Coordinates of C-alpha atoms and ligand atoms in Angstrom, one line a residue:
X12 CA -2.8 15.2 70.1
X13 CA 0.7 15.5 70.2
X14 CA 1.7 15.2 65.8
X15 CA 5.1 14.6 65.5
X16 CA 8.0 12.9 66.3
X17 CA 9.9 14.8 68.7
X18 CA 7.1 16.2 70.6
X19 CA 5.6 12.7 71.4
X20 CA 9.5 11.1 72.0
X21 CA 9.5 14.0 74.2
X22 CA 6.7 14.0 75.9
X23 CA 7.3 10.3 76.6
X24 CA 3.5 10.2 78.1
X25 CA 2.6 6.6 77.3
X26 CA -1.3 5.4 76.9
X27 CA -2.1 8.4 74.8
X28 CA -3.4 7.6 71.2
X29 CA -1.4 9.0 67.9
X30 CA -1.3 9.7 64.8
X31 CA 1.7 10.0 63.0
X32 CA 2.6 10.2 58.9
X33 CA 6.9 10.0 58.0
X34 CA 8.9 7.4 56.0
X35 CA 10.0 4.3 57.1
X36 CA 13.7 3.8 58.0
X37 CA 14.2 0.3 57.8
X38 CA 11.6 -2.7 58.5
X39 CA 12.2 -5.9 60.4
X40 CA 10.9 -9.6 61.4
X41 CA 7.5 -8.3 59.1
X42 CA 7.1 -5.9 62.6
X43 CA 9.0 -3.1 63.2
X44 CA 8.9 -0.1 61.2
X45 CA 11.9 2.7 62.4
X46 CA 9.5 5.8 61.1
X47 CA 11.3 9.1 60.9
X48 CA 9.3 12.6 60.1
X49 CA 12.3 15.0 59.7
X50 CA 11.4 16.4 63.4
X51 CA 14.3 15.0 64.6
X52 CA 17.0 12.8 64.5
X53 CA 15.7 10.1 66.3
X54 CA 13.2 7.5 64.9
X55 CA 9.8 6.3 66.5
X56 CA 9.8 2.0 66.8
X57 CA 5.9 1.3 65.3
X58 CA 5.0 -2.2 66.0
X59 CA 2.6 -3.7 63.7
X60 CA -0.4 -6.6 64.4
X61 CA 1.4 -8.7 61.0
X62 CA -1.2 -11.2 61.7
X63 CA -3.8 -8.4 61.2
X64 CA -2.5 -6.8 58.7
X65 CA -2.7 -8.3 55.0
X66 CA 0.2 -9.3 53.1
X67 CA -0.2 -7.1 49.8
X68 CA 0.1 -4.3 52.8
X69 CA 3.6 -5.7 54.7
X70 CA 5.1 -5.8 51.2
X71 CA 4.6 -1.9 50.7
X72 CA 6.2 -1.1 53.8
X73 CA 9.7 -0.7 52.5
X74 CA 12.6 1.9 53.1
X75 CA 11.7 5.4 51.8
X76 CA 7.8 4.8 51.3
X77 CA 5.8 7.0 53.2
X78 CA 3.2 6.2 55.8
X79 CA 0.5 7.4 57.9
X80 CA -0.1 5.2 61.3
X81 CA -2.6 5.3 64.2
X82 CA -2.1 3.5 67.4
X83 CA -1.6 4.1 71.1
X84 CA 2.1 5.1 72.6
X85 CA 3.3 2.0 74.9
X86 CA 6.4 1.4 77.0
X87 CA 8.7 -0.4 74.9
X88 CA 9.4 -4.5 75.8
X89 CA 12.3 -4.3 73.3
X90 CA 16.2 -2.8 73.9
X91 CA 17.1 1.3 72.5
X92 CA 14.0 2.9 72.7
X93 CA 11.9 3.3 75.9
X94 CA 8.4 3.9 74.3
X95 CA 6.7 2.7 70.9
X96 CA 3.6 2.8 69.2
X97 CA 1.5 0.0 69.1
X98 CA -0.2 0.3 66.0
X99 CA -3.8 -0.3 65.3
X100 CA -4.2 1.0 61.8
X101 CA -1.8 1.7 58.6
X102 CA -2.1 3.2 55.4
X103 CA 0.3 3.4 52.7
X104 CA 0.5 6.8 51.0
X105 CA 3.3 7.0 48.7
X106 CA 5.5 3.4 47.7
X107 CA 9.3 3.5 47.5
X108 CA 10.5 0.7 45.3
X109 CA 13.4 -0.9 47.0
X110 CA 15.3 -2.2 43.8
X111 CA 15.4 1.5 42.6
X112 CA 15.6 3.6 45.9
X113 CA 19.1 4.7 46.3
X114 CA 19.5 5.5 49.8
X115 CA 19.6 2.2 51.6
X116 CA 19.6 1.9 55.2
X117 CA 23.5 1.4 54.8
X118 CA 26.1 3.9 55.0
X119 CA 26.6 5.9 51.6
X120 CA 29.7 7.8 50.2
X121 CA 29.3 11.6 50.6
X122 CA 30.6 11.5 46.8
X123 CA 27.5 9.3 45.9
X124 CA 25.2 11.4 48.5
X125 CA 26.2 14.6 46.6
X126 CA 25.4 12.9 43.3
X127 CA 21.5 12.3 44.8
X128 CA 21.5 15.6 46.7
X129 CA 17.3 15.5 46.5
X130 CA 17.5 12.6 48.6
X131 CA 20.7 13.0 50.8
X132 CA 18.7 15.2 53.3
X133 CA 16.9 11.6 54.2
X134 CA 19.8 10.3 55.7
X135 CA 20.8 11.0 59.1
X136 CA 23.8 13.1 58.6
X137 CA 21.9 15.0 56.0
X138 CA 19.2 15.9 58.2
X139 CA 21.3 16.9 61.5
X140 CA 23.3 19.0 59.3
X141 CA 20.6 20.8 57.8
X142 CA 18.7 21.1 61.4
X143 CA 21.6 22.0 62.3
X144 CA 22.0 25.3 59.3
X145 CA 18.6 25.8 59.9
X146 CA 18.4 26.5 63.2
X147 CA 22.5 28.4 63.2
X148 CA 19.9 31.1 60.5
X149 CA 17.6 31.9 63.5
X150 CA 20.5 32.7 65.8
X151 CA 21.7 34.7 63.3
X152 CA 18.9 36.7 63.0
X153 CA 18.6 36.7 67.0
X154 CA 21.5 38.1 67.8
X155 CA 21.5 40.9 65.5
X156 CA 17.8 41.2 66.2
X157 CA 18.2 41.4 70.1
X158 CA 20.8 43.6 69.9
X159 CA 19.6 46.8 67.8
X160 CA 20.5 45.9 64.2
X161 CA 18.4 46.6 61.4
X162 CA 18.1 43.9 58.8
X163 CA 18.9 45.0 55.1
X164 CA 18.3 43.4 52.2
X165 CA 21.1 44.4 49.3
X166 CA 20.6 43.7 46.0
X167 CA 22.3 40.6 44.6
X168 CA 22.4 42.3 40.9
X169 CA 24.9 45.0 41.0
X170 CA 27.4 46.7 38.6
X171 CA 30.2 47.1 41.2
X172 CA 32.9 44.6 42.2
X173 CA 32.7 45.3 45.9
X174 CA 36.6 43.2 46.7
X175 CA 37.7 44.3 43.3
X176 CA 38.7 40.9 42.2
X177 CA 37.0 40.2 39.0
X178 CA 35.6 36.8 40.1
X179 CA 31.8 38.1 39.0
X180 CA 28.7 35.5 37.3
X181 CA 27.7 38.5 34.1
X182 CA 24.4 39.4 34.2
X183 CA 22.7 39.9 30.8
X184 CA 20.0 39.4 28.5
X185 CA 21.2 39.5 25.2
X186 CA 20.7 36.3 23.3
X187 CA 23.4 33.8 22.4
X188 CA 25.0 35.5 19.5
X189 CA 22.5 38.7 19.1
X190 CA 24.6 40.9 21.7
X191 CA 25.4 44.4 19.9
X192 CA 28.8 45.7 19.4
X193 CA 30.1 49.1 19.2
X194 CA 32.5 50.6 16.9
X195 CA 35.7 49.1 18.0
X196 CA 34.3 45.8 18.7
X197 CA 33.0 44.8 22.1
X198 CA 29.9 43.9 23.1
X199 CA 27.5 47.0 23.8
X200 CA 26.7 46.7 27.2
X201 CA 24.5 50.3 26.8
X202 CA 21.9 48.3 25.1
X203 CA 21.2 46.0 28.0
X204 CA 18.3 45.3 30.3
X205 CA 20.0 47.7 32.6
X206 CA 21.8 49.6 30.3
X207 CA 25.4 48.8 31.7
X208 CA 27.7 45.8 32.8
X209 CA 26.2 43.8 35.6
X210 CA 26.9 40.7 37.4
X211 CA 26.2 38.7 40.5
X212 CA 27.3 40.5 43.6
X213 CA 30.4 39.6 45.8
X214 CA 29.8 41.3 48.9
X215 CA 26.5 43.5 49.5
X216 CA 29.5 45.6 52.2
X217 CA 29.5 48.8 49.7
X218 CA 25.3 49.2 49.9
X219 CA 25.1 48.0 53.3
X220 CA 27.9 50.9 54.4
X221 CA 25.0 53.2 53.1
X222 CA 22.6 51.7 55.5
X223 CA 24.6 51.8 58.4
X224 CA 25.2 55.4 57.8
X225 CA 21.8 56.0 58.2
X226 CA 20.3 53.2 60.7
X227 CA 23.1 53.0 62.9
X228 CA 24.0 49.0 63.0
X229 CA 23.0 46.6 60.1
X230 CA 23.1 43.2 58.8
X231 CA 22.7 41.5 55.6
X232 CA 22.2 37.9 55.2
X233 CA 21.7 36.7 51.8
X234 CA 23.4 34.9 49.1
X235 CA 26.8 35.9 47.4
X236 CA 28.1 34.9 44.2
X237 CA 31.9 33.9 43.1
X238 CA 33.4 33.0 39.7
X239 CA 36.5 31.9 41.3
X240 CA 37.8 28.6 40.3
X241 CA 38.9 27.0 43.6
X242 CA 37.8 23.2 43.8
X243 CA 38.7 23.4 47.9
X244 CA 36.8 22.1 50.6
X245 CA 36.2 25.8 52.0
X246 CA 34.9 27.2 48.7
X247 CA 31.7 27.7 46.7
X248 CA 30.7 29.4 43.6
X249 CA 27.2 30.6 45.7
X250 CA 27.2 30.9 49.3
X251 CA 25.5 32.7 52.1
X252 CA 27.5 35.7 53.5
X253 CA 26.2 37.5 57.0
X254 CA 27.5 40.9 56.6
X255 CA 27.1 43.6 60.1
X256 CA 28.0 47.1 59.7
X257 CA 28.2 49.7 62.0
X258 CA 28.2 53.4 62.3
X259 CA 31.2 54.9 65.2
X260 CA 32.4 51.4 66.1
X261 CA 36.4 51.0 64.9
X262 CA 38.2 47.9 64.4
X263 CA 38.6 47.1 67.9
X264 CA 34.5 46.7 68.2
X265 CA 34.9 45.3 65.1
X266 CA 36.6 42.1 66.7
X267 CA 34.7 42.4 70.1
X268 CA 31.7 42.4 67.5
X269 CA 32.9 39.2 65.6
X270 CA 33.5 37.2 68.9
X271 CA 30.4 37.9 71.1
X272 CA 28.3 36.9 67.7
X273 CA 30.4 33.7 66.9
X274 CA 29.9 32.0 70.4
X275 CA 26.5 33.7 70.7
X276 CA 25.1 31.8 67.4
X277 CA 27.2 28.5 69.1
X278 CA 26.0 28.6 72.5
X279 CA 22.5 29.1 71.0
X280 CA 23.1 26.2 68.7
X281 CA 24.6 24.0 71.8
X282 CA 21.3 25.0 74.0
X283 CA 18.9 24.1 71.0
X284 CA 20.3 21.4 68.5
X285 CA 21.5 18.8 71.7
X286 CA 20.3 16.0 69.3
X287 CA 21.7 16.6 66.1
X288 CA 24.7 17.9 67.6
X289 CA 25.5 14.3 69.9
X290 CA 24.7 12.4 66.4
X291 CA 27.7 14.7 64.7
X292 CA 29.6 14.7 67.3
X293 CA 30.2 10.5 67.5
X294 CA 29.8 10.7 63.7
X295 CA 32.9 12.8 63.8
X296 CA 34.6 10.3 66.3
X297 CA 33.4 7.6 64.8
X298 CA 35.4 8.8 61.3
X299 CA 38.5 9.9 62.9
X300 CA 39.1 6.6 64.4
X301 CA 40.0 5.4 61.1
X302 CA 42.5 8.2 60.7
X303 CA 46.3 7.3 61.8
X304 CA 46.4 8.8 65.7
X305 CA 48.4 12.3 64.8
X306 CA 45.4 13.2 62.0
X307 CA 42.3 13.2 64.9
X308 CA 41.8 16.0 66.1
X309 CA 42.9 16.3 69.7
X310 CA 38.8 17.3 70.9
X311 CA 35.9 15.8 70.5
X312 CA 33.0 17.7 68.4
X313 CA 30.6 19.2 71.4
X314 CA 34.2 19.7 72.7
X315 CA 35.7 22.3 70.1
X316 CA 32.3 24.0 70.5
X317 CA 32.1 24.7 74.0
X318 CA 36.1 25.6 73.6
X319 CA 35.2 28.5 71.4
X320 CA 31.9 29.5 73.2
X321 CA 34.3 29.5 77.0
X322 CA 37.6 30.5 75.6
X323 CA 39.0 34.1 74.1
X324 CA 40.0 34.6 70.5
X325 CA 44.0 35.5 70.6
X326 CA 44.4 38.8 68.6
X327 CA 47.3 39.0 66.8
X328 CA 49.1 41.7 64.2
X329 CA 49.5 40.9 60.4
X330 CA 53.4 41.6 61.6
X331 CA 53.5 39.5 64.9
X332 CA 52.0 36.4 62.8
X333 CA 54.8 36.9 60.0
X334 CA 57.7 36.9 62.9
X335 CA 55.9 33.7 64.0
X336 CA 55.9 31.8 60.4
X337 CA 58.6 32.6 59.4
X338 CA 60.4 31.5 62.3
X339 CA 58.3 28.3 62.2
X340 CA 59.5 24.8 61.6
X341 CA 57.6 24.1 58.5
X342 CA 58.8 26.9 57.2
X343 CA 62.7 26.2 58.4
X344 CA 61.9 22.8 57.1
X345 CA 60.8 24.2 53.8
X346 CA 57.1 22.1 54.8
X347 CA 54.8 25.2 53.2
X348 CA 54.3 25.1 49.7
X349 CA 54.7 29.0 50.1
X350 CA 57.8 29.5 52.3
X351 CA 57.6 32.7 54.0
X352 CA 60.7 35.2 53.6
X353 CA 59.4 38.8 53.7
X354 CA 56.9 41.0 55.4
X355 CA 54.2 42.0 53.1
X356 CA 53.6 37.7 51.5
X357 CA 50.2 37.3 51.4
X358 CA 48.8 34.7 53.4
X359 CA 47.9 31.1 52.3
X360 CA 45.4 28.9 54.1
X361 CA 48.9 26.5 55.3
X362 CA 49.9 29.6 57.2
X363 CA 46.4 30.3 58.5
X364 CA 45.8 26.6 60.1
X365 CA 49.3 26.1 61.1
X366 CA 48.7 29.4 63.1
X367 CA 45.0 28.6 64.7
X368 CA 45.7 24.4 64.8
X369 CA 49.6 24.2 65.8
X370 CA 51.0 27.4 67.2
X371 CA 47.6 29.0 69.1
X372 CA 45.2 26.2 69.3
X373 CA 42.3 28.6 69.4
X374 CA 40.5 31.1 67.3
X375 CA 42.8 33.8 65.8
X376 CA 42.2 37.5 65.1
X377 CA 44.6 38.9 63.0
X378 CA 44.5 42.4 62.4
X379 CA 46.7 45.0 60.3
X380 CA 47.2 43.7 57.3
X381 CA 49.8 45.2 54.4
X382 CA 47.7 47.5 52.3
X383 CA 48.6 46.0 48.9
X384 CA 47.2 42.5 50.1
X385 CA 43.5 43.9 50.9
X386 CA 40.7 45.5 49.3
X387 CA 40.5 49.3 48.2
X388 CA 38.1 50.4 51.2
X389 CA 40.1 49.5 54.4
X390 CA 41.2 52.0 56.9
X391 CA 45.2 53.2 56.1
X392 CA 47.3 53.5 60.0
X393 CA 49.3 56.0 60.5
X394 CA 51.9 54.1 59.3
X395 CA 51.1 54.4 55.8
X396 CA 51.9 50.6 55.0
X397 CA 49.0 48.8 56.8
X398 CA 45.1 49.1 57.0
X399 CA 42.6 48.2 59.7
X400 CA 42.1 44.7 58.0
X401 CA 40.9 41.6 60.5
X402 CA 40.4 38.2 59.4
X403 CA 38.8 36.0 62.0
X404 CA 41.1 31.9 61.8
X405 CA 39.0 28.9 62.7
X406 CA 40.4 25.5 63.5
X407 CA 40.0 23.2 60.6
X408 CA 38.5 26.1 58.4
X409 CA 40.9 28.7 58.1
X410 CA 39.2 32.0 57.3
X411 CA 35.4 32.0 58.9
X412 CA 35.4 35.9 58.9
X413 CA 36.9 38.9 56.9
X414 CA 36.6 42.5 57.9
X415 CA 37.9 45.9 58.1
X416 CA 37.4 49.4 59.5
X417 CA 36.5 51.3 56.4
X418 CA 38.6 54.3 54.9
X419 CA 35.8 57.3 55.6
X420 CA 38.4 59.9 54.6
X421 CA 37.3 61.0 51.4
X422 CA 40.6 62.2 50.1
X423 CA 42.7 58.9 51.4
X424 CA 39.8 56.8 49.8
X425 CA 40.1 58.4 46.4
X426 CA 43.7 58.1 46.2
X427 CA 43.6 54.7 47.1
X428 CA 40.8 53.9 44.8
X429 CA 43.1 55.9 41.9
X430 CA 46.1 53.8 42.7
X431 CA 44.0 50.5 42.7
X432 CA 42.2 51.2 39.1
X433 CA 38.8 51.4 41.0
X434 CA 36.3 53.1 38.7
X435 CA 35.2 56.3 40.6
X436 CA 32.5 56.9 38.6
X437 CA 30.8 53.3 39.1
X438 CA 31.1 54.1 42.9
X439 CA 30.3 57.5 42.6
X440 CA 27.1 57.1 45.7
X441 CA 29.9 55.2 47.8
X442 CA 31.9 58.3 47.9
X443 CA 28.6 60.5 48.9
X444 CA 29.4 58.7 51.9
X445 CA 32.7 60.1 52.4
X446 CA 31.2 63.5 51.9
X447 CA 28.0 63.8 53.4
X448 CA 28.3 63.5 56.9
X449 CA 31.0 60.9 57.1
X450 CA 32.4 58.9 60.2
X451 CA 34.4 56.2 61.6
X452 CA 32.4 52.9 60.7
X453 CA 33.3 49.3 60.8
X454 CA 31.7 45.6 59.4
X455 CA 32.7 42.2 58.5
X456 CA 31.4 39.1 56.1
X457 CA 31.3 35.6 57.7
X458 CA 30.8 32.9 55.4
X459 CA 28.1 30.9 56.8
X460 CA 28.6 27.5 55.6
X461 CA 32.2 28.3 56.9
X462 CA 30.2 28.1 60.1
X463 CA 28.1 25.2 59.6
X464 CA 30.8 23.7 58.5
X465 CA 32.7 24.3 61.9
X466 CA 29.6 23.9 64.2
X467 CA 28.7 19.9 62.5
X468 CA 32.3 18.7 61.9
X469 CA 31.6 18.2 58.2
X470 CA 34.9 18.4 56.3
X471 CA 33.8 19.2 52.9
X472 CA 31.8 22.6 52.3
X473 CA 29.3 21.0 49.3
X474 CA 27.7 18.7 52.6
X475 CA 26.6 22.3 54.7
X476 CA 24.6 23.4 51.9
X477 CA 21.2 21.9 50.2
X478 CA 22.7 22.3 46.6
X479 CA 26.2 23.3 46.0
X480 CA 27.5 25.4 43.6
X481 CA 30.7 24.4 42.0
X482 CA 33.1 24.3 39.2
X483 CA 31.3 22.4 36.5
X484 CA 28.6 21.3 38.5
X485 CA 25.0 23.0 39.3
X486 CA 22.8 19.7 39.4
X487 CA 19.4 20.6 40.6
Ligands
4AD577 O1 36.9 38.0 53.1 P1 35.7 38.3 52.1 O2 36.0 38.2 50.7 O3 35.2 39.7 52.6 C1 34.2 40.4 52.0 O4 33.5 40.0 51.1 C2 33.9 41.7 52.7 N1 33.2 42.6 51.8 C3 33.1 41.4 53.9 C4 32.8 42.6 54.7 O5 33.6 43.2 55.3 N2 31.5 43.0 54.8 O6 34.6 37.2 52.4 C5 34.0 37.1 53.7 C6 33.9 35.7 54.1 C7 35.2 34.9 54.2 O7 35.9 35.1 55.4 C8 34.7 33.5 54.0 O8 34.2 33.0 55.3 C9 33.5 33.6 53.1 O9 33.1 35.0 53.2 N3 33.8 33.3 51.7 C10 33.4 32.1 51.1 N4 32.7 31.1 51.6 C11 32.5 30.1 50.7 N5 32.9 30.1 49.4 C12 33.6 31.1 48.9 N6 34.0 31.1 47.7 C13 33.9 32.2 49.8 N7 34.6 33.4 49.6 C14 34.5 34.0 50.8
MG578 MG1 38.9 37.5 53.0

C-alpha cells in the first residue's frame, strides 16, 4: 500500500485503498479536507461522507490538526486535482485550535514567519525551501562522493583563526565571574577545559589542508561559526560551509573544480526537486510583479538555473575587474557608496553585483587578488603583489564561493605569516605541512545557504536555514 502523498499522487492508480496520516490544509463546505504530509508540495483533496460522520468530529478537523484517513483513491468530479480520496473512515489524532494557531491558510509575512520559525516549515514556501536544502545536501555529498573525495569531518572547536579576522564565538568553561587571572590581569586562559584560548571555528580549510595532504581530494561539510556583526541579507552568525581540498590541483582546477560542482549540485536539484522548484519559481514571479519593471529580474527562476547549469562562468583578473569599475558609470556617477580610484580597494558587494548583474550577466570568477586584501595562506605570483585568490560572484548573491591556491613554500609562508601577526606557534602542525613532503594544493569554501539561497529565489538568508543565527537573535 502506497503511504504517502507523493507516491500515491504519483502513482495516480485509482480504485486502490489508502491510508494516509498529515495535517489538514484548509477545510471546506464541511467536505473537503486539503491534507498535506511534508512528502511534497502538493496536497491530497479527501472527501468526507459529513452525513456519516458526527458533528463533534467535523468540528476537529481544523487547519494544523493532524489526521489519519482511510478510504479508496477515486478520479476526482471536482476542478485542480485529478484524483482524490474518498474517505471511509477518520480519526483525529492531534487538535489544532484555530483561534490560537498562527499559520492560517492566508499568506504570512516572512518577518512574522521568522518570529514562529517551529511552525514556518508548514507553510508552503517553508517546505519547498527546505526540500529544496535538503535534497541540494545529498548532491553535495554526490558529487564529491562520485568523484574520489574523501569526506572529513574537522573539528568545530579550535584555537586557530583560520581567515585571521577575529570574528570568533569564545569557547570556555569558566563560570560567570570565577575565571582566573594571571599576574598582570587577564583572564588565565591555561586553566581552562582545554588549557588555552578556544573558540568556534571559521573555516575547518587549515585541518582539512592536512587531510588532503594525505588522502588526495577532500571535503568538509559542516557548520561554521561568525562573530561578525553584519545584519545583511547574505550573512549569518552560524552557517554551513562545503569546503574541497585538493592535493596537485592549482588555481586553474581550482575554478574548473568550483564550476563543474556548482551546476552539478543544480542540474541535480533541477532533475529531482521539479515540484518544489515550479512552486518557487511563480512564487518568485508572483513577488516581482509587484516590483516597479526595472527591479524584476530579467529571468524567470527555473530560468537563471538552467542559465548557470548551460552557460560558462567568465573568469576575470582582480586587475581586469578594477579597469572595468572604475571606468563604470556608477562609479563616474559617484552611484557606489565606495567609489573606486586605485588598484589595490578592496571589494564591496556594489562592485560584486554590478559586475555579475549589469556588466557580465553571468557567474564571475575573479582571480588574483592584491595580497594585503586576502588571507595569510594564499599563493604569492611571481609578481610579488598578488596571490592565487578566486572568489566565485553569483547573481543576486554576490560572493557564493571563496578560494585560493595555498602558499606551500615554507619560507614565503612564514614570512607572510610574520608580516601578518599570525601566531607561528599556534599553527605550528600547519607549517609541518610545508615541510614534510609539501606540494602544490588548492580548495575553496562555498557558503551553502548562499546556494539555497540562489537555487529557491529567497532573498533574505534567515528563510534558507531552519533556525537562523543572527545579531541579537537565537530563538529556538
Ligand atoms: O570567503 P570565506 O571567508 O573563505 C574561507 O573561509 C576559506 N577558508 C574557504 C576555503 O578556501 N576553504 O568563506 C567562504 C564562503 C563565502 O564565499 C560565503 O559564501 C560563505 O562562505 N560565508 C558566509 N555565509 C553566510 N554567512 C556568513 N557570515 C558567511 N561568511 C562567509
Ligand atoms: Mg571571502
Amino acid at each position: 500500500m502506497k503511504s504517502n502523498v507523493a507516491e500515491i499522487l504519483k502513482s495516480g492508480t485509482v480504485l486502490q485503498e489508502i491510508a494516509l496520516k498529515g495535517w489538514v490544509r484548509t477545510f471546506r463546505s464541511n467536505r473537503f479536507i486539503a491534507l498535506n504530509d511534508g512528502s511534497t508540495i502538493n496536497n491530497i483533496q479527501c472527501v468526507i461522507d459529513f452525513e456519516n460522520t458526527p458533528e463533534k468530529t467535523l468540528k476537529r478537523i481544523t487547519t494544523g490538526a493532524a489526521i489519519a484517513v482511510k478510504g479508496i483513491l477515486a478520479e476526482s468530479q471536482g476542478k485542480g486535482q485529478s484524483i482524490e480520496v474518498q474517505v471511509s473512515e477518520i480519526e483525529i489524532l492531534g487538535d489544532s485550535n484555530p483561534d490560537e494557531y498562527p499559520i492560517q491558510p492566508k499568506k504570512h509575512s516572512f518577518e512574522f514567519l521568522r518570529e514562529n520559525a517551529h511552525l514556518r516549515v508548514r507553510t508552503n514556501t517553508f517546505s519547498a525551501v527546505m526540500r529544496v536544502r535538503s535534497k541540494l545536501s545529498f548532491a553535495v555529498h554526490k558529487y564529491f562522493q562520485d568523484n574520489g573525495f574523501n569526506y572529513v569531518n574537522t573539528p568545530i572547536i579550535t584555537g586557530s583563526d583560520a581567515e585571521g579576522a577575529g570574528e570568533m564565538f569564545r569557547v570556555t568553561s569558566f563560570e560567570d565571574n570565577k575565571a582566573p587571572v594571571t599576574e598582570d590581569g587577564k583572564i588565565d586562559y591555561s586553566k581552562d577545559f582545554f588549557g588555552k584560548e578556544t573558540n568556534l571555528t571559521v573555516s575547518g580549510q587549515l585541518e582539512a589542508e592536512t587531510y588532503a595532504m594525505a588522502l588526495g581530494k577532500v571535503y568538509t561539510f559542516g557548520p561554521t561559526f561568525r562573530a561578525e556583526n553584519s545584519n545583511t541579507t547574505r550573512h549569518l552568525a552560524e552557517f554551513w560551509m562545503i569546503e574541497p581540498e585538493v592535493a596537485f590541483m592549482d588555481l586553474d582546477g581550482n575554478m574548473d573544480l568550483a564550476e563543474d560542482f556548482i551546476k552539478s549540485v543544480l542540474a541535480y536539484v533541477l532533475e529531482n526537486c521539479k515540484d518544489d522548484l515550479a512552486f518557487l519559481d511563480q512564487r518568485l514571479t508572483q513577488e516581482e510583479s509587484k516590483l516597479p519593471q526595472a527591479q524584476r529580474s530579467e529571468m524567470s527562476l527555473l530560468e537563471k538555473l538552467t542559465f548557470v547549469t548551460d552557460n560558462h562562468f567568465k573568469r576575470v583578473s582582480y586587475t581586469e575587474a578594477i579597469d572595468i569599475l572604475r571606468n563604470s558609470k556608477p562609479n563616474k556617477k559617484k552611484k557606489f557608496q565606495f567609489p573606486i580610484d586605485k588598484w589595490g580597494a578592496d571589494l564591496q558587494s556594489e562592485h560584486e553585483r554590478f559586475l555579475v548583474e549589469k556588466h557580465f550577466k553571468c557567474p564571475v570568477i575573479l582571480f588574483d587578488y592584491p595580497a594585503n586584501i586576502k588571507a595569510f595562506y594564499m599563493r604569492l605570483n611571481e609578481d610579488g603583489k598578488t596571490v592565487r585568490a578566486m572568489d566565485v560572484l553569483f547573481p543576486g548573491i554576490g560572493e557564493m564561493v571563496g578560494g585560493a591556491q595555498r602558499e606551500e613554500r615554507y619560507d614565503v609562508l612564514i614570512e607572510k605569516m610574520k608580516a601578518m601577526n599570525i601566531d607561528e606557534k599556534e599553527l605550528w602542525w600547519y607549517l609541518d605541512l610545508r615541510k614534510f613532503g609539501t606540494a602544490v594544493h588548492s580548495g575553496f569554501g562555498l557558503g551553502f545557504e548562499r546556494l539555497v539561497q540562489f537555487t529557491t529565489g529567497m532573498g533574505n538568508i534567515r528563510d534558507v536555514i531552519p533556525f537562523p543565527r543572527t545579531p541579537q537573535n537565537a530563538e529556538f
